[in-house]
Amino acid sequence: MTVTGLIFSNIHDTNLPELTKKRTVASVPFGSRYRFIDFALSNMVNSNIYDINVITHYNYQSLMDHVGSGKDWDLARRSGGVKILPPYITAYANNVNRLYTSRLEALKSVSYIIDRITSDYVVMSDCDVICNIDFNELIKFHIDSGADMTMAVKSVELDEKSAENSVLYMSDGDGIATDVLANPKKFSGKADMALNICVINRAFLQQTVYDAIAHGYTSMTRDVILKNIKTRKFAVMRYDGYFACIRSFADYYKYNMELVKNEDARDSLFNVKGRPIYTKIRNSGPTHYSNSSLAKNSFIADGCVIEGNVENSIIFRGVKVSRNATVRNSILMQDTYVGNGAYINCVVSDKNVFIKDGRLLSGTEEMPYCIEKRRTV
């Protein structure tokens, strides 16, 4: 049995416009030293998938810098490894240069790569779901069910707003999908929500892409699954572990802060035996804490200088918090500088932000204050 991985790097860029003006959603920083794509890559590598393709569209320089040759994930290989697929290898996906609106459009744009896959199965994953999942379990369930395609789902309680942003699956006692609700309106209650992770038979994937090109199909859910649910076999496997689906800037702040406040969430992501989360190694020196500093209940990466107070915060590499400065309930990305006497609360600063001495900046937990990359405040 052989497996190839496909990762969609741009599909959900519009959900996080505050952080994706100059990067893909796959390379958005998370949890003090990681990027979103680290979770998808690590899940595949931990499941012995070493042939991985990352489908891009635009703004992927940051992604290329982060992934590099793939050596930090043990993917620097002569055979297989990780490949960044440049956009518009063919002209099938869009008639104009715009962001992909669906996974099927993205697959159509790299149809020649799909055509060259020889593995038995293909695991496909978005980057907006943060989880530590064993794909071997998903693949085994898929094979045992005899399905053409198997989706990972999570049984959750949904309100109308969250349901409208989700794809919900109904299934029988054997896990075979019987109906699909794509972004339903006026739905609330418990349902199996798609995690945007699936395994598909290679031959069925290739046929699906060819049919989509021939008929102008654009949606995997509506044009493939819904239209063929009576004639094809689609299965769902419930995932019981921790997951965080980042659908907005508020979600991004919420789930970063959850790492600080929720020990179970941290353990479910980063302390799973045999399934570490890998990321790019920067080889920074250890963080320096001065005698005047106070760090409490925070994630602080290496290479920082902490001279002030840090509480309930996520601090990325190379951040400096000057003397008499206070940082609370905030996310400071790489190489942010906080000046002497500044007070920061519920703030998300992108990379290379310079906050001057004595500044007072505050948002709220429901609406954190965001500072763009390389801004001086």
Short mmCIF file of C-alpha atoms in Angstrom, two decimals:
data_model
loop_
_atom_site.label_atom_id
_atom_site.label_comp_id
_atom_site.label_asym_id
_atom_site.label_seq_id
_atom_site.Cartn_x
_atom_site.Cartn_y
_atom_site.Cartn_z
CA MET A 1 0.00 0.00 0.00
CA THR A 2 1.37 3.40 -1.04
CA VAL A 3 0.03 6.86 -0.17
CA THR A 4 0.60 10.36 -1.56
CA GLY A 5 -0.28 13.55 0.32
CA LEU A 6 -1.89 16.67 -1.12
CA ILE A 7 -2.07 19.89 0.92
CA PHE A 8 -4.12 22.94 -0.12
CA SER A 9 -2.25 26.06 0.97
CA ASN A 10 -4.48 28.91 -0.28
CA ILE A 11 -8.06 27.67 0.00
CA HIS A 12 -8.98 29.67 3.12
CA ASP A 13 -6.91 32.85 2.65
CA THR A 14 -10.02 35.02 2.64
CA ASN A 15 -10.93 33.86 6.17
CA LEU A 16 -7.85 35.60 7.60
CA PRO A 17 -7.31 38.75 5.52
CA GLU A 18 -5.54 40.42 8.45
CA LEU A 19 -2.71 37.87 8.23
CA THR A 20 -2.72 36.71 4.59
CA LYS A 21 -1.97 39.91 2.67
CA LYS A 22 1.62 38.79 2.15
CA ARG A 23 1.45 35.04 2.88
CA THR A 24 -0.74 32.01 2.32
CA VAL A 25 -2.92 30.73 5.14
CA ALA A 26 -0.61 27.70 5.25
CA SER A 27 2.27 29.88 6.46
CA VAL A 28 0.34 31.84 9.11
CA PRO A 29 2.27 31.59 12.43
CA PHE A 30 0.65 29.68 15.29
CA GLY A 31 1.54 28.68 18.84
CA SER A 32 4.84 30.61 19.33
CA ARG A 33 6.96 28.78 16.74
CA TYR A 34 4.77 26.88 14.29
CA ARG A 35 2.95 27.58 11.02
CA PHE A 36 -0.42 26.15 10.04
CA ILE A 37 1.18 23.85 7.45
CA ASP A 38 3.38 22.26 10.14
CA PHE A 39 0.38 20.30 11.44
CA ALA A 40 -0.61 18.89 8.05
CA LEU A 41 3.01 18.03 7.17
CA SER A 42 3.71 16.48 10.58
CA ASN A 43 0.49 14.44 10.51
CA MET A 44 1.51 12.98 7.16
CA VAL A 45 5.13 12.29 8.10
CA ASN A 46 4.04 10.70 11.41
CA SER A 47 1.77 8.44 9.34
CA ASN A 48 4.68 7.40 7.06
CA ILE A 49 3.55 9.53 4.12
CA TYR A 50 6.73 10.88 2.53
CA ASP A 51 5.48 11.90 -0.92
CA ILE A 52 3.70 15.22 -0.40
CA ASN A 53 2.56 17.93 -2.83
CA VAL A 54 1.58 21.42 -1.65
CA ILE A 55 -0.79 23.21 -4.05
CA THR A 56 -0.25 26.99 -4.11
CA HIS A 57 -1.82 29.95 -5.84
CA TYR A 58 -0.09 33.19 -4.89
CA ASN A 59 1.80 34.83 -2.00
CA TYR A 60 3.72 31.61 -1.49
CA GLN A 61 7.24 33.03 -1.02
CA SER A 62 6.85 32.83 2.77
CA LEU A 63 5.67 29.24 2.43
CA MET A 64 8.70 28.30 0.31
CA ASP A 65 11.04 29.96 2.82
CA HIS A 66 9.47 28.00 5.66
CA VAL A 67 9.28 24.57 4.05
CA GLY A 68 12.56 24.82 2.14
CA SER A 69 13.85 21.39 1.15
CA GLY A 70 11.65 19.75 3.78
CA LYS A 71 14.60 18.52 5.85
CA ASP A 72 13.02 19.63 9.15
CA TRP A 73 10.19 17.14 8.46
CA ASP A 74 12.54 14.43 7.11
CA LEU A 75 11.26 15.19 3.61
CA ALA A 76 14.54 16.06 1.87
CA ARG A 77 14.52 12.91 -0.24
CA ARG A 78 15.61 11.89 -3.72
CA SER A 79 12.38 9.97 -4.17
CA GLY A 80 9.18 11.59 -2.94
CA GLY A 81 9.71 14.35 -0.39
CA VAL A 82 7.76 17.60 -0.43
CA LYS A 83 7.08 19.60 -3.59
CA ILE A 84 5.64 23.11 -3.81
CA LEU A 85 3.42 23.16 -6.90
CA PRO A 86 3.38 26.57 -8.61
CA PRO A 87 0.00 27.99 -9.68
CA TYR A 88 -1.72 27.50 -13.01
CA ILE A 89 0.26 24.59 -14.34
CA THR A 90 -2.73 24.21 -16.68
CA ALA A 91 -5.43 26.65 -17.73
CA TYR A 92 -8.36 24.56 -16.54
CA ALA A 93 -8.95 26.00 -13.08
CA ASN A 94 -9.88 29.62 -13.76
CA ASN A 95 -10.34 31.83 -16.77
CA VAL A 96 -9.02 34.83 -14.85
CA ASN A 97 -6.24 35.21 -12.32
CA ARG A 98 -8.19 34.93 -9.09
CA LEU A 99 -7.96 32.92 -5.90
CA TYR A 100 -9.21 29.35 -6.04
CA THR A 101 -12.70 29.14 -4.68
CA SER A 102 -12.67 25.37 -4.18
CA ARG A 103 -10.43 22.35 -3.80
CA LEU A 104 -11.67 20.93 -7.10
CA GLU A 105 -10.48 24.04 -8.96
CA ALA A 106 -7.11 23.68 -7.27
CA LEU A 107 -6.91 20.02 -8.31
CA LYS A 108 -7.84 20.90 -11.89
CA SER A 109 -5.00 23.41 -12.02
CA VAL A 110 -2.45 20.68 -11.22
CA SER A 111 -4.10 17.95 -13.28
CA TYR A 112 -0.83 16.79 -14.80
CA ILE A 113 0.53 16.08 -11.30
CA ILE A 114 -2.67 14.19 -10.44
CA ASP A 115 -2.22 12.19 -13.64
CA ARG A 116 1.31 11.16 -12.59
CA ILE A 117 0.36 9.86 -9.12
CA THR A 118 0.93 6.12 -8.90
CA SER A 119 0.13 5.57 -5.21
CA ASP A 120 -2.87 3.49 -4.23
CA TYR A 121 -4.39 6.25 -2.09
CA VAL A 122 -4.20 10.03 -1.75
CA VAL A 123 -4.65 11.88 1.55
CA MET A 124 -5.86 15.46 1.06
CA SER A 125 -5.78 18.11 3.77
CA ASP A 126 -6.51 21.80 4.16
CA CYS A 127 -4.38 23.95 6.44
CA ASP A 128 -7.05 25.68 8.52
CA VAL A 129 -7.67 22.70 10.84
CA ILE A 130 -5.16 22.41 13.67
CA CYS A 131 -5.04 18.83 14.97
CA ASN A 132 -2.77 15.85 15.60
CA ILE A 133 -4.40 13.00 13.71
CA ASP A 134 -3.13 9.53 12.77
CA PHE A 135 -3.80 9.17 9.05
CA ASN A 136 -3.10 5.43 9.31
CA GLU A 137 -6.38 5.01 11.17
CA LEU A 138 -8.22 7.00 8.50
CA ILE A 139 -6.63 4.98 5.69
CA LYS A 140 -7.41 1.66 7.40
CA PHE A 141 -11.03 2.71 7.94
CA HIS A 142 -11.21 3.73 4.27
CA ILE A 143 -9.86 0.40 3.04
CA ASP A 144 -12.07 -1.66 5.35
CA SER A 145 -15.18 0.28 4.28
CA GLY A 146 -14.46 -0.25 0.58
CA ALA A 147 -15.31 3.40 -0.09
CA ASP A 148 -14.14 5.54 -2.98
CA MET A 149 -13.51 8.43 -0.59
CA THR A 150 -13.53 8.76 3.21
CA MET A 151 -13.86 12.06 5.09
CA ALA A 152 -12.65 12.75 8.63
CA VAL A 153 -15.49 14.31 10.64
CA LYS A 154 -16.02 15.56 14.17
CA SER A 155 -19.27 15.21 16.07
CA VAL A 156 -19.94 18.71 17.41
CA GLU A 157 -22.76 20.92 18.63
CA LEU A 158 -23.39 23.68 16.12
CA ASP A 159 -25.29 26.94 16.16
CA GLU A 160 -26.76 28.43 12.97
CA LYS A 161 -23.71 30.59 12.23
CA SER A 162 -21.14 27.80 12.59
CA ALA A 163 -23.33 25.36 10.66
CA GLU A 164 -23.60 27.79 7.74
CA ASN A 165 -19.79 27.76 7.45
CA SER A 166 -19.53 23.96 7.55
CA VAL A 167 -20.17 20.82 5.52
CA LEU A 168 -22.19 18.27 7.51
CA TYR A 169 -22.47 14.53 6.84
CA MET A 170 -25.23 12.08 7.67
CA SER A 171 -24.21 8.41 7.75
CA ASP A 172 -25.49 4.93 8.59
CA GLY A 173 -24.22 2.61 11.31
CA ASP A 174 -21.29 1.46 9.13
CA GLY A 175 -20.05 4.98 8.52
CA ILE A 176 -21.31 5.18 4.93
CA ALA A 177 -22.48 8.68 4.02
CA THR A 178 -26.18 8.92 3.22
CA ASP A 179 -26.56 12.69 2.81
CA VAL A 180 -24.50 15.89 2.81
CA LEU A 181 -25.53 19.35 3.96
CA ALA A 182 -23.27 21.95 2.36
CA ASN A 183 -23.33 25.23 4.31
CA PRO A 184 -26.90 24.73 5.53
CA LYS A 185 -28.98 27.70 6.65
CA LYS A 186 -31.16 27.56 9.77
CA PHE A 187 -29.47 24.41 11.05
CA SER A 188 -28.52 23.96 14.68
CA GLY A 189 -27.77 20.94 16.84
CA LYS A 190 -25.32 18.06 16.89
CA ALA A 191 -23.87 16.87 13.60
CA ASP A 192 -20.78 15.34 11.98
CA MET A 193 -18.78 18.30 10.67
CA ALA A 194 -16.18 17.75 7.93
CA LEU A 195 -12.61 18.52 9.00
CA ASN A 196 -11.45 19.16 5.42
CA ILE A 197 -9.30 16.02 5.62
CA CYS A 198 -9.98 12.96 3.48
CA VAL A 199 -8.48 9.89 1.84
CA ILE A 200 -9.45 8.98 -1.72
CA ASN A 201 -8.64 6.16 -4.10
CA ARG A 202 -6.10 7.33 -6.66
CA ALA A 203 -8.10 6.08 -9.65
CA PHE A 204 -11.26 7.79 -8.39
CA LEU A 205 -9.37 11.07 -7.84
CA GLN A 206 -7.98 11.01 -11.37
CA GLN A 207 -11.40 10.23 -12.85
CA THR A 208 -12.95 13.01 -10.75
CA VAL A 209 -10.47 15.58 -12.04
CA TYR A 210 -10.95 14.51 -15.67
CA ASP A 211 -14.74 14.71 -15.31
CA ALA A 212 -14.48 18.12 -13.65
CA ILE A 213 -12.39 19.47 -16.53
CA ALA A 214 -14.77 18.03 -19.12
CA HIS A 215 -17.98 19.26 -17.45
CA GLY A 216 -16.79 22.45 -15.79
CA TYR A 217 -17.36 21.19 -12.26
CA THR A 218 -15.99 23.42 -9.50
CA SER A 219 -17.11 21.96 -6.16
CA MET A 220 -15.98 18.65 -4.68
CA THR A 221 -18.94 18.61 -2.29
CA ARG A 222 -21.75 19.66 -4.63
CA ASP A 223 -20.54 18.43 -8.03
CA VAL A 224 -18.85 15.21 -6.96
CA ILE A 225 -20.12 13.89 -3.63
CA LEU A 226 -23.74 15.07 -3.71
CA LYS A 227 -24.26 14.11 -7.37
CA ASN A 228 -22.80 10.63 -6.87
CA ILE A 229 -23.82 9.76 -3.31
CA LYS A 230 -26.35 7.16 -4.54
CA THR A 231 -24.03 5.51 -7.05
CA ARG A 232 -20.63 5.83 -5.35
CA LYS A 233 -19.53 4.87 -1.87
CA PHE A 234 -18.48 7.71 0.44
CA ALA A 235 -17.59 7.04 4.06
CA VAL A 236 -16.99 9.15 7.16
CA MET A 237 -14.71 8.41 10.12
CA ARG A 238 -15.28 10.26 13.38
CA TYR A 239 -12.17 11.85 14.87
CA ASP A 240 -12.31 12.16 18.67
CA GLY A 241 -9.16 14.18 19.33
CA TYR A 242 -8.63 17.91 19.71
CA PHE A 243 -9.10 20.15 16.71
CA ALA A 244 -9.26 23.89 16.06
CA CYS A 245 -10.85 25.15 12.85
CA ILE A 246 -9.57 28.67 12.05
CA ARG A 247 -12.35 30.40 10.12
CA SER A 248 -11.79 34.00 11.23
CA PHE A 249 -9.34 36.32 12.96
CA ALA A 250 -11.35 35.91 16.15
CA ASP A 251 -10.89 32.13 15.87
CA TYR A 252 -7.17 32.61 15.33
CA TYR A 253 -6.86 34.60 18.54
CA LYS A 254 -9.18 32.28 20.47
CA TYR A 255 -7.33 29.06 19.65
CA ASN A 256 -3.89 30.54 20.24
CA MET A 257 -5.07 31.68 23.66
CA GLU A 258 -6.54 28.24 24.29
CA LEU A 259 -3.02 26.81 24.17
CA VAL A 260 -2.12 29.04 27.10
CA LYS A 261 -5.24 28.34 29.14
CA ASN A 262 -6.09 24.72 28.33
CA GLU A 263 -3.59 22.02 29.28
CA ASP A 264 -5.64 19.31 27.54
CA ALA A 265 -5.46 21.25 24.26
CA ARG A 266 -1.68 21.58 24.56
CA ASP A 267 -1.22 17.91 25.36
CA SER A 268 -3.52 16.80 22.52
CA LEU A 269 -1.43 18.76 20.02
CA PHE A 270 2.13 18.63 21.25
CA ASN A 271 2.44 15.73 23.68
CA VAL A 272 1.06 12.80 21.70
CA LYS A 273 3.48 9.88 21.96
CA GLY A 274 5.11 9.07 18.63
CA ARG A 275 3.44 12.01 16.85
CA PRO A 276 5.50 15.18 17.39
CA ILE A 277 4.74 18.40 15.52
CA TYR A 278 7.77 19.45 13.48
CA THR A 279 8.67 22.94 12.33
CA LYS A 280 11.56 24.84 10.77
CA ILE A 281 14.56 25.05 13.09
CA ARG A 282 16.03 28.54 13.43
CA ASN A 283 18.91 27.64 15.80
CA SER A 284 18.36 30.73 17.95
CA GLY A 285 19.98 31.16 21.32
CA PRO A 286 17.94 30.62 24.49
CA THR A 287 15.58 33.34 25.64
CA HIS A 288 17.12 35.85 28.05
CA TYR A 289 15.11 36.88 31.11
CA SER A 290 16.48 39.91 32.98
CA ASN A 291 16.22 40.39 36.74
CA SER A 292 13.41 42.89 36.17
CA SER A 293 11.29 40.50 34.08
CA LEU A 294 8.21 38.51 35.06
CA ALA A 295 6.86 35.81 32.74
CA LYS A 296 3.66 34.04 33.72
CA ASN A 297 1.44 31.45 32.00
CA SER A 298 2.82 32.09 28.50
CA PHE A 299 4.31 30.35 25.48
CA ILE A 300 7.68 32.01 24.83
CA ALA A 301 9.89 30.77 21.98
CA ASP A 302 13.68 30.80 21.84
CA GLY A 303 15.77 33.83 20.90
CA CYS A 304 13.67 36.38 22.84
CA VAL A 305 14.74 39.08 25.30
CA ILE A 306 12.26 39.56 28.15
CA GLU A 307 12.95 42.55 30.40
CA GLY A 308 9.34 43.48 31.24
CA ASN A 309 6.19 41.57 32.21
CA VAL A 310 4.56 38.90 30.03
CA GLU A 311 1.31 37.22 31.06
CA ASN A 312 -1.13 34.88 29.27
CA SER A 313 0.57 35.49 25.93
CA ILE A 314 2.09 33.76 22.89
CA ILE A 315 5.57 35.11 22.13
CA PHE A 316 7.37 34.07 18.93
CA ARG A 317 11.10 33.93 18.24
CA GLY A 318 13.23 37.04 18.43
CA VAL A 319 10.70 39.21 20.31
CA LYS A 320 12.01 41.85 22.70
CA VAL A 321 9.90 43.14 25.59
CA SER A 322 11.71 46.14 27.09
CA ARG A 323 11.95 47.21 30.73
CA ASN A 324 8.74 48.35 32.44
CA ALA A 325 6.68 47.09 29.47
CA THR A 326 3.64 44.88 30.04
CA VAL A 327 2.29 42.34 27.56
CA ARG A 328 -0.98 40.58 28.45
CA ASN A 329 -3.34 38.29 26.54
CA SER A 330 -1.45 39.00 23.31
CA ILE A 331 0.24 37.29 20.37
CA LEU A 332 3.55 38.84 19.32
CA MET A 333 5.00 37.33 16.17
CA GLN A 334 8.63 37.01 15.20
CA ASP A 335 11.01 39.93 15.85
CA THR A 336 8.37 42.23 17.37
CA TYR A 337 9.84 44.98 19.55
CA VAL A 338 7.91 46.37 22.54
CA GLY A 339 9.33 49.64 23.82
CA ASN A 340 10.08 50.74 27.36
CA GLY A 341 6.97 51.32 29.47
CA ALA A 342 4.52 50.18 26.77
CA TYR A 343 1.29 48.43 27.78
CA ILE A 344 -0.08 45.79 25.39
CA ASN A 345 -3.37 43.94 25.96
CA CYS A 346 -5.33 41.70 23.55
CA VAL A 347 -3.02 42.62 20.66
CA VAL A 348 -1.87 40.51 17.71
CA SER A 349 1.30 41.92 16.14
CA ASP A 350 2.57 40.49 12.88
CA LYS A 351 6.29 40.02 12.20
CA ASN A 352 8.82 42.86 12.58
CA VAL A 353 6.43 45.26 14.32
CA PHE A 354 7.99 48.12 16.30
CA ILE A 355 5.97 49.43 19.24
CA LYS A 356 7.41 52.67 20.60
CA ASP A 357 8.11 53.53 24.23
CA GLY A 358 5.11 54.28 26.40
CA ARG A 359 2.47 53.16 23.90
CA LEU A 360 -0.85 51.85 25.28
CA LEU A 361 -2.56 49.43 22.90
CA SER A 362 -5.59 47.34 23.79
CA GLY A 363 -8.27 45.34 22.08
CA THR A 364 -10.73 42.88 23.59
CA GLU A 365 -10.87 39.09 23.59
CA GLU A 366 -13.79 39.25 21.16
CA MET A 367 -12.08 41.84 18.95
CA PRO A 368 -8.27 41.82 19.39
CA TYR A 369 -6.25 44.70 17.99
CA CYS A 370 -4.14 43.70 14.97
CA ILE A 371 -0.90 45.39 13.84
CA GLU A 372 0.23 44.71 10.28
CA LYS A 373 3.62 43.34 9.36
CA ARG A 374 6.56 45.79 9.61
CA ARG A 375 4.44 48.59 11.04
CA THR A 376 5.69 51.11 13.60
CA VAL A 377 3.18 52.13 16.22
#
